[in-house]
Short mmCIF file of C-alpha atoms in Angstrom, two decimals:
data_model
loop_
_atom_site.label_atom_id
_atom_site.label_comp_id
_atom_site.label_asym_id
_atom_site.label_seq_id
_atom_site.Cartn_x
_atom_site.Cartn_y
_atom_site.Cartn_z
CA MET D 1 95.25 136.40 -197.72
CA GLU D 2 95.99 138.93 -200.49
CA GLU D 3 97.87 141.46 -197.99
CA ASN D 4 100.60 138.66 -197.66
CA ILE D 5 101.30 139.10 -201.25
CA TYR D 6 102.97 142.27 -200.68
CA VAL D 7 105.41 140.97 -198.04
CA LEU D 8 108.17 138.44 -199.03
CA ASP D 9 110.05 136.37 -196.51
CA MET D 10 113.68 136.32 -197.35
CA PRO D 11 115.13 132.91 -196.90
CA ASP D 12 117.67 131.52 -194.44
CA PHE D 13 120.40 129.83 -196.29
CA LYS D 14 121.22 126.30 -194.94
CA PRO D 15 123.52 124.27 -196.99
CA VAL D 16 123.42 120.43 -196.71
CA TYR D 17 126.97 119.09 -196.97
CA GLU D 18 127.51 115.60 -198.31
CA GLN D 19 129.22 113.55 -195.56
CA ASN D 20 131.40 111.59 -197.94
CA LEU D 21 132.76 114.74 -199.54
CA GLU D 22 135.40 117.20 -198.52
CA TYR D 23 135.00 121.04 -199.09
CA GLY D 24 137.31 123.99 -198.84
CA TYR D 25 138.30 127.37 -199.86
CA ARG D 26 140.57 126.81 -203.00
CA GLY D 27 140.96 124.26 -205.62
CA LYS D 28 138.51 121.31 -206.28
CA ARG D 29 137.20 121.38 -202.81
CA GLY D 30 136.48 125.26 -203.12
CA GLU D 31 134.75 124.70 -206.46
CA ARG D 32 132.61 122.01 -205.00
CA LEU D 33 131.66 124.24 -202.07
CA LYS D 34 130.89 127.18 -204.34
CA GLN D 35 128.52 124.98 -206.36
CA LEU D 36 126.82 123.72 -203.10
CA LEU D 37 126.41 127.30 -201.88
CA LEU D 38 124.96 128.47 -205.12
CA GLY D 39 122.48 125.74 -205.08
CA THR D 40 121.62 126.56 -201.60
CA SER D 41 120.96 130.28 -202.41
CA ASP D 42 119.33 129.39 -205.81
CA TYR D 43 122.25 131.41 -207.37
CA HIS D 44 121.79 134.47 -205.35
CA CYS D 45 124.09 136.55 -203.02
CA MET D 46 123.50 135.46 -199.50
CA TYR D 47 123.55 139.12 -198.34
CA CYS D 48 121.99 141.32 -200.84
CA PHE D 49 120.14 138.59 -202.94
CA ALA D 50 121.44 139.89 -206.23
CA SER D 51 121.41 137.02 -209.03
CA LEU D 52 124.69 135.45 -209.35
CA LYS D 53 123.78 133.56 -212.71
CA GLY D 54 125.51 135.12 -215.48
CA ASP D 55 125.74 134.54 -219.33
CA ARG D 56 127.53 131.24 -219.37
CA THR D 57 129.04 131.60 -215.97
CA ASP D 58 128.45 131.89 -212.23
CA LEU D 59 129.22 135.22 -210.69
CA GLY D 60 129.44 134.21 -207.02
CA GLU D 61 132.47 134.35 -204.88
CA ILE D 62 133.25 132.37 -201.59
CA GLU D 63 133.28 134.74 -198.69
CA HIS D 64 134.38 134.21 -195.28
CA SER D 65 131.64 134.98 -192.72
CA VAL D 66 134.13 135.78 -189.84
CA GLU D 67 137.19 137.12 -191.46
CA LYS D 68 139.84 134.41 -192.19
CA THR D 69 142.67 136.69 -191.19
CA LEU D 70 141.55 136.57 -187.57
CA SER D 71 142.66 132.86 -187.34
CA SER D 72 144.31 130.47 -189.68
CA TYR D 73 141.58 127.96 -188.69
CA LEU D 74 138.80 130.17 -190.19
CA ALA D 75 140.30 130.12 -193.64
CA GLU D 76 139.20 126.33 -194.26
CA CYS D 77 136.27 126.25 -191.91
CA VAL D 78 133.59 125.02 -194.12
CA PRO D 79 130.57 126.47 -192.22
CA ASN D 80 132.36 129.70 -192.14
CA MET D 81 132.01 130.24 -195.94
CA ALA D 82 129.02 131.94 -197.75
CA VAL D 83 128.61 132.79 -201.44
CA THR D 84 128.06 136.35 -202.25
CA CYS D 85 128.26 138.91 -205.10
CA GLU D 86 131.57 140.78 -205.64
CA ASN D 87 130.15 144.12 -204.45
CA CYS D 88 129.20 142.62 -200.99
CA THR D 89 132.52 140.69 -200.44
CA GLN D 90 134.80 143.22 -201.93
CA SER D 91 133.24 146.45 -200.87
CA LEU D 92 130.25 146.54 -198.57
CA LYS D 93 131.34 143.93 -196.02
CA ARG D 94 134.89 145.39 -196.03
CA THR D 95 133.48 148.69 -194.48
CA GLY D 96 134.36 148.68 -190.91
CA GLU D 97 136.37 145.66 -191.23
CA LYS D 98 139.38 146.92 -189.09
CA GLN D 99 137.00 147.78 -186.22
CA ARG D 100 135.48 144.30 -186.54
CA LYS D 101 138.71 142.58 -186.27
CA ASP D 102 139.71 144.78 -183.28
CA ASN D 103 136.36 143.96 -181.56
CA MET D 104 137.00 140.08 -182.11
CA ALA D 105 140.82 140.02 -181.22
CA PRO D 106 140.19 139.43 -177.45
CA TYR D 107 138.18 136.39 -178.23
CA ILE D 108 140.54 134.57 -180.81
CA GLU D 109 142.83 133.07 -178.35
CA GLU D 110 139.73 131.47 -176.42
CA PHE D 111 138.37 130.18 -179.66
CA GLU D 112 141.67 128.45 -180.79
CA LYS D 113 142.15 126.86 -177.39
CA ASN D 114 138.69 125.20 -177.41
CA LEU D 115 138.79 124.31 -181.03
CA ASN D 116 138.21 120.74 -182.12
CA CYS D 117 138.81 121.35 -185.89
CA GLN D 118 138.30 118.84 -188.63
CA GLY D 119 139.35 121.07 -191.39
CA THR D 120 138.01 120.27 -194.79
CA LYS D 121 136.00 117.36 -193.28
CA CYS D 122 133.98 119.70 -191.03
CA LYS D 123 130.37 119.70 -191.76
CA ALA D 124 128.75 121.48 -188.72
CA PHE D 125 129.55 124.25 -186.07
CA CYS D 126 131.84 123.08 -183.55
CA LYS D 127 131.16 124.69 -180.11
CA ALA D 128 134.08 127.12 -180.31
CA TYR D 129 133.09 128.49 -183.71
CA ALA D 130 129.42 128.76 -182.71
CA GLY D 131 130.46 130.89 -179.85
CA LEU D 132 132.74 133.04 -181.76
CA ARG D 133 130.15 133.60 -184.42
CA LYS D 134 127.56 134.53 -181.91
CA GLN D 135 130.00 137.06 -180.38
CA TYR D 136 130.67 138.51 -183.79
CA CYS D 137 127.03 139.06 -184.45
CA LYS D 138 126.47 140.73 -181.15
CA LEU D 139 129.45 143.03 -181.23
CA ASN D 140 129.52 143.82 -184.93
CA LYS D 141 125.80 143.84 -185.63
CA LEU D 142 126.06 141.64 -188.93
CA VAL D 143 123.85 138.66 -189.54
CA LEU D 144 126.40 136.17 -191.11
CA GLN D 145 125.55 133.68 -193.72
CA PRO D 146 124.98 130.85 -194.21
CA PHE D 147 123.01 129.51 -191.25
CA SER D 148 121.98 133.04 -190.09
CA GLU D 149 121.83 133.69 -186.26
CA LYS D 150 119.52 133.96 -183.30
CA GLY D 151 119.08 136.78 -180.74
CA ASP D 152 121.22 136.30 -177.76
CA VAL D 153 118.41 136.88 -175.41
CA SER D 154 115.22 136.44 -177.39
CA GLY D 155 116.37 133.34 -179.21
CA MET D 156 114.50 134.58 -182.33
CA GLU D 157 116.02 133.72 -185.70
CA TYR D 158 117.42 136.91 -187.49
CA ARG D 159 115.25 137.07 -190.76
CA LEU D 160 114.44 139.82 -193.15
CA GLN D 161 111.29 140.47 -195.07
CA TYR D 162 110.94 142.60 -198.38
CA ASP D 163 108.02 145.08 -198.01
CA ILE D 164 106.80 145.56 -201.60
CA MET D 165 104.57 148.53 -201.01
CA ASN D 166 107.41 150.47 -199.43
CA ALA D 167 110.19 148.86 -201.61
CA GLU D 168 112.40 148.19 -198.77
CA PHE D 169 113.97 145.36 -196.75
CA VAL D 170 112.84 145.25 -193.08
CA PRO D 171 113.31 142.98 -190.03
CA SER D 172 110.66 140.16 -190.36
CA LYS D 173 107.45 140.91 -188.55
CA ARG D 174 106.91 137.35 -187.88
CA TYR D 175 109.25 137.55 -184.99
CA SER D 176 108.85 139.41 -181.81
CA TYR D 177 112.42 140.89 -181.73
CA ASN D 178 113.69 142.83 -178.70
CA ASP D 179 115.52 146.10 -179.05
CA GLU D 180 118.95 144.50 -179.42
CA ASP D 181 117.70 142.29 -182.24
CA MET D 182 116.19 145.28 -184.07
CA GLU D 183 119.36 147.10 -183.69
CA ILE D 184 121.31 144.23 -185.17
CA LEU D 185 119.02 143.77 -188.13
CA GLU D 186 118.70 147.31 -188.95
CA TYR D 187 122.51 147.86 -188.87
CA HIS D 188 122.73 144.85 -191.09
CA ILE D 189 120.50 146.29 -193.72
CA GLY D 190 122.51 149.55 -193.51
CA GLN D 191 125.78 147.70 -193.85
CA PHE D 192 124.93 146.11 -197.11
CA ARG D 193 122.86 149.27 -198.23
CA LEU D 194 119.84 147.22 -198.90
CA ASN D 195 117.50 150.27 -198.94
CA ASP D 196 120.12 152.76 -200.03
CA VAL D 197 118.77 154.95 -202.96
CA ASN D 198 122.05 154.18 -204.80
CA TYR D 199 122.14 150.44 -204.28
CA LYS D 200 118.56 149.29 -203.81
CA THR D 201 117.31 146.85 -206.30
CA ARG D 202 114.56 147.93 -208.96
CA ALA D 203 114.22 144.23 -210.03
CA LEU D 204 110.66 143.76 -208.84
CA MET D 205 109.61 147.04 -210.52
CA GLU D 206 111.11 145.85 -213.77
CA PHE D 207 109.09 142.61 -213.31
CA VAL D 208 106.03 144.72 -212.66
CA GLU D 209 106.30 146.93 -215.62
CA ASP D 210 106.94 143.98 -218.01
CA THR D 211 104.03 142.09 -216.62
CA ILE D 212 101.57 145.11 -217.16
CA GLU D 213 102.82 145.59 -220.72
CA ALA D 214 101.92 141.81 -221.26
CA ASP D 215 98.46 142.11 -219.71
CA GLY D 216 99.29 140.02 -216.73
CA LYS D 217 101.41 137.25 -218.52
CA TYR D 218 104.86 136.70 -217.36
CA SER D 219 107.84 134.24 -217.56
CA LYS D 220 108.27 131.89 -214.62
CA GLN D 221 111.94 131.44 -215.60
CA LYS D 222 114.22 131.61 -212.47
CA ASN D 223 116.91 134.20 -212.39
CA ARG D 224 115.47 136.04 -215.21
CA TYR D 225 115.66 139.35 -213.05
CA SER D 226 118.49 140.56 -211.12
CA ASN D 227 117.32 139.89 -207.50
CA TYR D 228 115.76 137.10 -205.61
CA ILE D 229 112.81 139.06 -204.56
CA VAL D 230 111.26 138.61 -208.11
CA ASP D 231 111.57 134.64 -207.89
CA LEU D 232 109.85 134.84 -204.34
CA PHE D 233 107.16 137.12 -205.73
CA ILE D 234 106.55 134.71 -208.63
CA ASP D 235 106.14 132.00 -206.34
CA LYS D 236 103.39 133.87 -204.52
CA ILE D 237 101.36 134.61 -207.63
CA LYS D 238 102.08 131.55 -209.79
CA ASN D 239 98.58 130.10 -209.23
CA TYR D 240 96.60 133.34 -209.95
CA PRO D 241 95.03 133.99 -213.37
CA SER D 242 96.65 136.54 -215.48
CA GLU D 243 93.75 139.05 -214.70
CA LYS D 244 94.43 138.91 -211.10
CA VAL D 245 98.37 139.19 -211.69
CA LEU D 246 97.66 142.27 -213.80
CA ARG D 247 95.59 143.97 -210.92
CA ILE D 248 98.14 143.15 -208.35
CA CYS D 249 101.04 144.72 -210.47
CA GLU D 250 99.10 147.66 -211.34
CA LYS D 251 98.50 148.35 -207.64
CA ILE D 252 102.19 147.99 -206.88
CA TYR D 253 103.10 150.12 -209.93
CA ILE D 254 100.64 153.04 -208.94
CA ASN D 255 101.91 152.97 -205.30
CA TYR D 256 105.42 153.09 -206.36
CA GLN D 257 104.85 156.05 -208.58
CA LEU D 258 103.05 157.82 -205.72
CA GLN D 259 105.78 157.17 -203.22
CA HIS D 260 108.90 157.60 -205.21
CA ILE D 261 108.30 159.40 -208.56
CA THR D 262 106.16 162.36 -207.17
CA LYS D 263 108.64 162.87 -204.26
CA SER D 264 111.54 163.36 -206.60
#
């Protein structure tokens, strides 16, 4: 139905590691892991969804989901590594890092005691890491990537949607989240400033404006615009005739003008 066009389901990133290969943080193993993670996210940041495909280069950085400084085992824990943009890993995720480390310090000894670490050969969560990660999400209200997380009580996957008409990221309305889930998801959105006026993406509006100028015709080239939401939107309209695409884009554009331009 057409109303679903205006809501985009943000993906949960789940890399599939090859069993006969080793991955890691540095060197050839690190480059191998980076390429796998970039492929998993279709060359987008796993936290803010910004494009990581640059001119003749890949811009992503490997980021440790649970800070590697908490335990030496976390530094080379393959499932503990995501791919992000520089802004998320070097700036936004570091906000509040000291407090997060303090929160997790009481759990590290137990984590290391129960660990069955396979190092660079690891391809899945061990029980110790899964428990540490869940505790991290609950205490620090960040939805780590890859492999996301589930509500401690509800068991619901933590997922986001992009509400096109309000130009904002929101907790997915496909799930019946409880109050704790909503608090975690909303805090996560705030941590990465997904809806902050100084950080929020204009990528979809750029696509809409370009498409209106082209009378509903557009390029289906991936990563042409700076955020994943454009690629997801294109997937939704790819089978529509240009006349219908034009009407949809005009509706989005007019709504954006009414909500954002007239208020400024």
